[in-house]
Short mmCIF file of C-alpha atoms in Angstrom, two decimals:
data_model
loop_
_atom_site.label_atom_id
_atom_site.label_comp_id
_atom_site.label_asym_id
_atom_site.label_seq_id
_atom_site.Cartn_x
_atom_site.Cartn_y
_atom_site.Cartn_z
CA UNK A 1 -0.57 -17.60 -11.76
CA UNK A 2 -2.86 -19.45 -9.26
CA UNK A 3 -4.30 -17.23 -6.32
CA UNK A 4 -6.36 -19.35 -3.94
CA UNK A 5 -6.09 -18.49 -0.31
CA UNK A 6 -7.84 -19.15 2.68
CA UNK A 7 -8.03 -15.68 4.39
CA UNK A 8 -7.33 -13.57 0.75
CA UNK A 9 -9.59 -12.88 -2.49
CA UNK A 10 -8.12 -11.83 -5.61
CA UNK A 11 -9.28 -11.04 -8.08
CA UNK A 12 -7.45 -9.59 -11.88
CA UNK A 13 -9.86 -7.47 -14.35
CA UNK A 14 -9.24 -7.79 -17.92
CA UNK A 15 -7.09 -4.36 -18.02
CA UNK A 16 -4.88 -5.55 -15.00
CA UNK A 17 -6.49 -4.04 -12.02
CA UNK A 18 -6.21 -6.58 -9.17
CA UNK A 19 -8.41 -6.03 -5.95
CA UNK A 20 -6.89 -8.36 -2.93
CA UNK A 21 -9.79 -7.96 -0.06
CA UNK A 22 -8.08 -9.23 3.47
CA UNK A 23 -11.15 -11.88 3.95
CA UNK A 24 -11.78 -12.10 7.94
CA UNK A 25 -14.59 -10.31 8.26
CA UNK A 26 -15.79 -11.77 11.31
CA UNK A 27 -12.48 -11.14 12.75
CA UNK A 28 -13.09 -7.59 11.31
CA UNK A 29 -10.23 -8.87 8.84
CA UNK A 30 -7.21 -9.40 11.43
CA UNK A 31 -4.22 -9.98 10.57
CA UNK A 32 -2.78 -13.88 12.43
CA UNK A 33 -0.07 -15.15 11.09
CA UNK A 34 -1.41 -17.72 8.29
CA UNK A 35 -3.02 -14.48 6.63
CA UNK A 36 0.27 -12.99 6.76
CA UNK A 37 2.11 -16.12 5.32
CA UNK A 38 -0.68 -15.75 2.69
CA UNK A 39 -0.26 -12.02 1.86
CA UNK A 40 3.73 -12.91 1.64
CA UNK A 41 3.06 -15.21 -1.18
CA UNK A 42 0.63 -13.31 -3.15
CA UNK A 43 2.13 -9.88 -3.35
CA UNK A 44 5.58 -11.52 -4.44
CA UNK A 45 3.67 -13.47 -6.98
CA UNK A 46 1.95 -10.38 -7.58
CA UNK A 47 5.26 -8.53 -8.25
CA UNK A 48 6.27 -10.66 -10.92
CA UNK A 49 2.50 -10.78 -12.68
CA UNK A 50 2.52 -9.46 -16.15
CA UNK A 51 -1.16 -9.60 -16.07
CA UNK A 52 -0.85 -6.94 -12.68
CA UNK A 53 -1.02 -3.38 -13.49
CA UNK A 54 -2.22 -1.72 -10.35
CA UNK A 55 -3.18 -3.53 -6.81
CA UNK A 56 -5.95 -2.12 -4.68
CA UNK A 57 -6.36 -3.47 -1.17
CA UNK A 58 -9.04 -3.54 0.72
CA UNK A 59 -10.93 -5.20 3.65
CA UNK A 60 -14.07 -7.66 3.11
CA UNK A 61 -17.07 -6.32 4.61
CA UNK A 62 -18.51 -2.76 5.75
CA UNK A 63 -17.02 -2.89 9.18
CA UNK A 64 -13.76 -3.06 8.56
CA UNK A 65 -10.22 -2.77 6.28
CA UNK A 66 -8.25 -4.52 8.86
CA UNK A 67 -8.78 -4.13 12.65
CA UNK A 68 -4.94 -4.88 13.56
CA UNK A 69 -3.11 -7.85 14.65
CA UNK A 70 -4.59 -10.95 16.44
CA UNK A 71 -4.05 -10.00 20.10
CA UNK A 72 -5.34 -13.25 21.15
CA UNK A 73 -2.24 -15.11 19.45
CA UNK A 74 0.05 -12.24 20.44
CA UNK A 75 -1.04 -12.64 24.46
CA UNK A 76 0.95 -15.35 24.62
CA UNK A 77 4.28 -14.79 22.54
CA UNK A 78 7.52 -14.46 24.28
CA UNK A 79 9.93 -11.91 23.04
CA UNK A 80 11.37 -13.63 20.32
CA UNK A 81 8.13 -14.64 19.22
CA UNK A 82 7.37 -11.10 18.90
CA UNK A 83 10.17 -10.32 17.24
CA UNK A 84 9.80 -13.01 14.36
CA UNK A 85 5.94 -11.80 14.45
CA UNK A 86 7.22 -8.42 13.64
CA UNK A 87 9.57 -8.68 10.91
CA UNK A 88 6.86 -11.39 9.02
CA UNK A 89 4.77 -8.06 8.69
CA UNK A 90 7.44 -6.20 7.57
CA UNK A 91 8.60 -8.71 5.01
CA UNK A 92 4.43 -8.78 3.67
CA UNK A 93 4.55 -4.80 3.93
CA UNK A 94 7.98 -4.49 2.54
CA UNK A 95 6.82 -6.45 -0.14
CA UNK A 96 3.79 -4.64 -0.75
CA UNK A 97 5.57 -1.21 -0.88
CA UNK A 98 8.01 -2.43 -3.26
CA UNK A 99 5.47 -3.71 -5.91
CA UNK A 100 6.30 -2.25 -9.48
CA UNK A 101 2.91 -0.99 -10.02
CA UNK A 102 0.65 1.53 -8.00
CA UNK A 103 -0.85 0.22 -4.52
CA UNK A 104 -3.48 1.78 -3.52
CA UNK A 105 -5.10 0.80 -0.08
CA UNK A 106 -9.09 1.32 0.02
CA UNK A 107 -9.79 2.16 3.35
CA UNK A 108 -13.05 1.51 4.54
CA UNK A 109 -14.41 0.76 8.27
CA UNK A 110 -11.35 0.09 10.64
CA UNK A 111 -7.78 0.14 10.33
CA UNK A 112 -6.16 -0.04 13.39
CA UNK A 113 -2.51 -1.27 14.31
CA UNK A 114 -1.89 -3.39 11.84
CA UNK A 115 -4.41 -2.12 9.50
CA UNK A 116 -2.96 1.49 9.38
CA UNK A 117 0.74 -0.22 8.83
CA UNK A 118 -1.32 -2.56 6.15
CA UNK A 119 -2.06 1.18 4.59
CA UNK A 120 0.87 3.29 5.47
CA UNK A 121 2.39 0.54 2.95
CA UNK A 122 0.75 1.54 -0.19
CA UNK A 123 1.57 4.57 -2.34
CA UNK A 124 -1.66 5.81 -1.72
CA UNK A 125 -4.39 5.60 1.09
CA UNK A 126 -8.26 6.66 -0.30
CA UNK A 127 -10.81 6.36 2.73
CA UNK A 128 -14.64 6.28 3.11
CA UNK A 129 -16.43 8.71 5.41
CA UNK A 130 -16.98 5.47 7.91
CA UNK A 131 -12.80 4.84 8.06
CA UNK A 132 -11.43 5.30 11.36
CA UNK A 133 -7.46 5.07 11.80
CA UNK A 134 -5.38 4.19 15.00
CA UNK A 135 -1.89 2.82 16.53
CA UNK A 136 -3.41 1.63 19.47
CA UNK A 137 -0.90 -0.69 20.59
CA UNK A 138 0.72 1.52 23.49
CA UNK A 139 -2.75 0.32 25.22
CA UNK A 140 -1.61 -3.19 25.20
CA UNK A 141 1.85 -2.78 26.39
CA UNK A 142 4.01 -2.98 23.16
CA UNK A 143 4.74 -0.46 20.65
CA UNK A 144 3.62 -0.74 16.76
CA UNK A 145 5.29 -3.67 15.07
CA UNK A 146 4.79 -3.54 11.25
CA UNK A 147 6.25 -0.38 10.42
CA UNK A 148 4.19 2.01 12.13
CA UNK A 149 6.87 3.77 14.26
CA UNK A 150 8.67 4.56 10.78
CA UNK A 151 6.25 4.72 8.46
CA UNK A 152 4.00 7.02 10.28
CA UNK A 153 6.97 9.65 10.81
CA UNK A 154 7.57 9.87 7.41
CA UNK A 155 3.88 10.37 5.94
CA UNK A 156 2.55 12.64 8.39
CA UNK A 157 5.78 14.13 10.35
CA UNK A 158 6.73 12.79 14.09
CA UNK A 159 4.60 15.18 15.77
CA UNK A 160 0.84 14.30 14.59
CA UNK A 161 3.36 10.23 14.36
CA UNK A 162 4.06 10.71 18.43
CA UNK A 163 0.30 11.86 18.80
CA UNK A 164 -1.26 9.24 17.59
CA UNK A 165 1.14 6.67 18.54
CA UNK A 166 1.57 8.18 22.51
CA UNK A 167 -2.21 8.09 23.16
CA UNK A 168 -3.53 5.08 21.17
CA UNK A 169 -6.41 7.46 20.19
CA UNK A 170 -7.99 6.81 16.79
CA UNK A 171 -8.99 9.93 14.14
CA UNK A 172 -11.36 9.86 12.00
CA UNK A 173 -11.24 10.40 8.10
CA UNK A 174 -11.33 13.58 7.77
CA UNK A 175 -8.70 14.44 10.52
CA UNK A 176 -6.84 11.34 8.89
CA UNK A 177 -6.89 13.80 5.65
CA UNK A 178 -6.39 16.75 7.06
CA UNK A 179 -3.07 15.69 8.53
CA UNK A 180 -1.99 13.70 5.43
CA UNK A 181 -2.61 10.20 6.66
CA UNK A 182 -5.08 9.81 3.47
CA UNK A 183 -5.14 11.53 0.36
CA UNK A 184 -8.85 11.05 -0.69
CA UNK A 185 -12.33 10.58 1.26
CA UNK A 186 -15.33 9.70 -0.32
CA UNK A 187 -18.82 8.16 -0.11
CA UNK A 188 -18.81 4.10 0.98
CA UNK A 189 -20.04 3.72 -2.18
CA UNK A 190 -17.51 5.24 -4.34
CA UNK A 191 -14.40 3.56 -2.41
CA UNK A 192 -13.57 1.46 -4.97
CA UNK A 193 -14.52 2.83 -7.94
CA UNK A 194 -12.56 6.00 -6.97
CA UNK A 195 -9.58 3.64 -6.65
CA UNK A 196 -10.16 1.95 -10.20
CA UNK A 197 -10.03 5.51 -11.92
CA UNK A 198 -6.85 6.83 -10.47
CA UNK A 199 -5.47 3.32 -11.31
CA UNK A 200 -6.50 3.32 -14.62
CA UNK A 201 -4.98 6.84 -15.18
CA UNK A 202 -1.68 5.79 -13.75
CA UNK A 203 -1.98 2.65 -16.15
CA UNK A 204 -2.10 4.96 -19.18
CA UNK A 205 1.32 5.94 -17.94
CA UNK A 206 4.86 4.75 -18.99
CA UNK A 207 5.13 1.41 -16.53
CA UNK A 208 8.93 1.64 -16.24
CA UNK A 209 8.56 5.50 -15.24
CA UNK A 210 6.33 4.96 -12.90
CA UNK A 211 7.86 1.75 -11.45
CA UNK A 212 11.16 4.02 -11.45
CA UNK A 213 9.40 7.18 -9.74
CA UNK A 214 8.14 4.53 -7.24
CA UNK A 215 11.57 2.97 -6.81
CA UNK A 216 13.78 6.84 -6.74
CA UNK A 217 10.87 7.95 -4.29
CA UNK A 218 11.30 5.21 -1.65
CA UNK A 219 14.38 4.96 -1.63
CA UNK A 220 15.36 8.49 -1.06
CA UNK A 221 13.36 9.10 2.04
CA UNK A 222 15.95 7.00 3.74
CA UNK A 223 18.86 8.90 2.10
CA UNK A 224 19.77 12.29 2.71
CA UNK A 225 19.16 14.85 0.16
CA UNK A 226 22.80 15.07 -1.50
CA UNK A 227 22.19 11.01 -1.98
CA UNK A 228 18.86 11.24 -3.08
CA UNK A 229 19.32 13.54 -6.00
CA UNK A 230 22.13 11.51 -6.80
CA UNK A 231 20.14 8.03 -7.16
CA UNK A 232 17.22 10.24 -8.99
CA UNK A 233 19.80 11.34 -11.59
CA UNK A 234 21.03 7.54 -12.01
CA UNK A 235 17.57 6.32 -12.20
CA UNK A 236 16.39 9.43 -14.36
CA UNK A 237 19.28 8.23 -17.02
CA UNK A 238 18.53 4.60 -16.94
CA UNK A 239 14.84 5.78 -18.19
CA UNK A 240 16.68 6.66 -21.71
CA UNK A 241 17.61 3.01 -22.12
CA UNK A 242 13.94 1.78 -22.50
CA UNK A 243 11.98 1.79 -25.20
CA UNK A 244 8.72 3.50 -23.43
CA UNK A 245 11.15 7.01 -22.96
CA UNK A 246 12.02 7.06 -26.69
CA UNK A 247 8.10 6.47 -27.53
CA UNK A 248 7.19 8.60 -24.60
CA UNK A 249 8.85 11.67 -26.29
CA UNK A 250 8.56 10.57 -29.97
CA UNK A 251 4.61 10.79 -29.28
CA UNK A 252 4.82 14.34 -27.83
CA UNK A 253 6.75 15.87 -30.71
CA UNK A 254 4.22 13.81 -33.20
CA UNK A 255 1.18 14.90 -31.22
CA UNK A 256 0.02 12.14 -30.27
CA UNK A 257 -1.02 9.50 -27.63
CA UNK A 258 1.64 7.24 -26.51
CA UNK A 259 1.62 3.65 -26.94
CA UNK A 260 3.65 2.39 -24.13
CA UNK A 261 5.05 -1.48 -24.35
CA UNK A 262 7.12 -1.76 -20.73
CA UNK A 263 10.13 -1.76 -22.44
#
């Protein structure tokens, strides 16, 4: 597939690790709305790659992953520009969440607003000791719009969620980890390649399982319990319809590695 974007780099290693950098930098990577229309069409091209076996997203340059939305465009919206503005980022973030493979969002430098949404997105959020986080949109007299108000809640529970939301008050990587906004900080310089190894041991993985765990995992956050382990039983059974579950547990008894086809 062809990836050539104004405000995005992509780029696809050999073994299907795909960086996408956010490329603003001297906007400190904010998000407008053709970057946006841009992310829309690459992650659903993305989610139909066969070459794409993990996604890492990150932010070009040392200053920031993405500083938030483009207040400058935004200071003149009316409300149902706002609104439209609002659910574009949640069809790019909806879309990014839903990916079959592993998302992982390299957080280095700012993410703010937007940013943090841009990250609350992905299955997992690893973070530099320079990353600063924030929903500081109560200072600007609207609320988050990508997600934040949901996605927040869920990941770190609605009190630290009102917290940061209610004062607009950034925290800094290590409070961002010790509340469970990131699951990994690390030296600048071993961002990414922290993120390559934790992809590349997912990619050893069965793809439909984990595509499935992804899938049963989602999805039951916005069920209650009863329904939740219902859909995990359904999707648990459909796993013993593929070929990777009978290969998956032929190679255990037979002691030895898998060889997984995404079947």
């Amino acid at each position: 597939m062809t990836y050539e974007y104004k405000n995005l780099l992509v780029e696809i290693q050999d073994d299907g690790v795909t960086t996408v950098s956010v490329n603003r930098p001297k906007f400190l990577n904010a998000l407008d709305t053709p970057t946006l229309e841009e992310m829309k069409d690459c992650f659903g091209k993305l989610a139909t790659d066969p070459a794409v076996k993990a996604v890492i997203i990150r932010g070009a340059g040392e200053k920031a992953f993405v500083a938030g939305a483009d207040l400058k465009a935004m200071s003149t919206m009316t409300a149902v520009e706002g609104r439209d503005f609002s659910n574009l980022g949640h069809e790019v973030f909806d879309a990014i969440e839903k990916l079959p493979v592993v998302a992982v969002a390299a957080v280095n430098g700012y993410a703010l607003g937007g940013g943090c949404e841009l990250a609350l997105a992905c299955d997992f959020r690893f973070a530099s000791t320079t990353a600063k986080f924030g929903q500081p949109e109560v200072n600007y007299g609207i609320i988050p719009g990508f997600g934040g108000s949901q996605r927040l809640a869920r990941l770190i529970g609605k009190g630290y969620a009102k917290e940061m939301i209610y004062t607009g008050a950034m925290v800094d990587a290590e409070e961002a980890h010790r509340i469970g906004l990131v699951n990994r900080v690390v030296e600048p310089e071993q961002l990414i390649p922290t993120c390559e190894e934790v992809c590349r041991k997912i990619m050893k993985k069965a793809p439909i399982a984990i595509a499935s765990a992804k899938d049963a995992i989602n999805r039951g956050l916005s069920m209650d319990l009863e329904s939740g382990l219902s859909y995990e039983a359904q999707v648990f059974g459909t796993c013993f319809a593929t070929l990777d579950q009978k290969e998956g547990m032929k190679a255990f008894l037979e002691k030895r590695k898998p060889v997984f086809m995404n079947k």
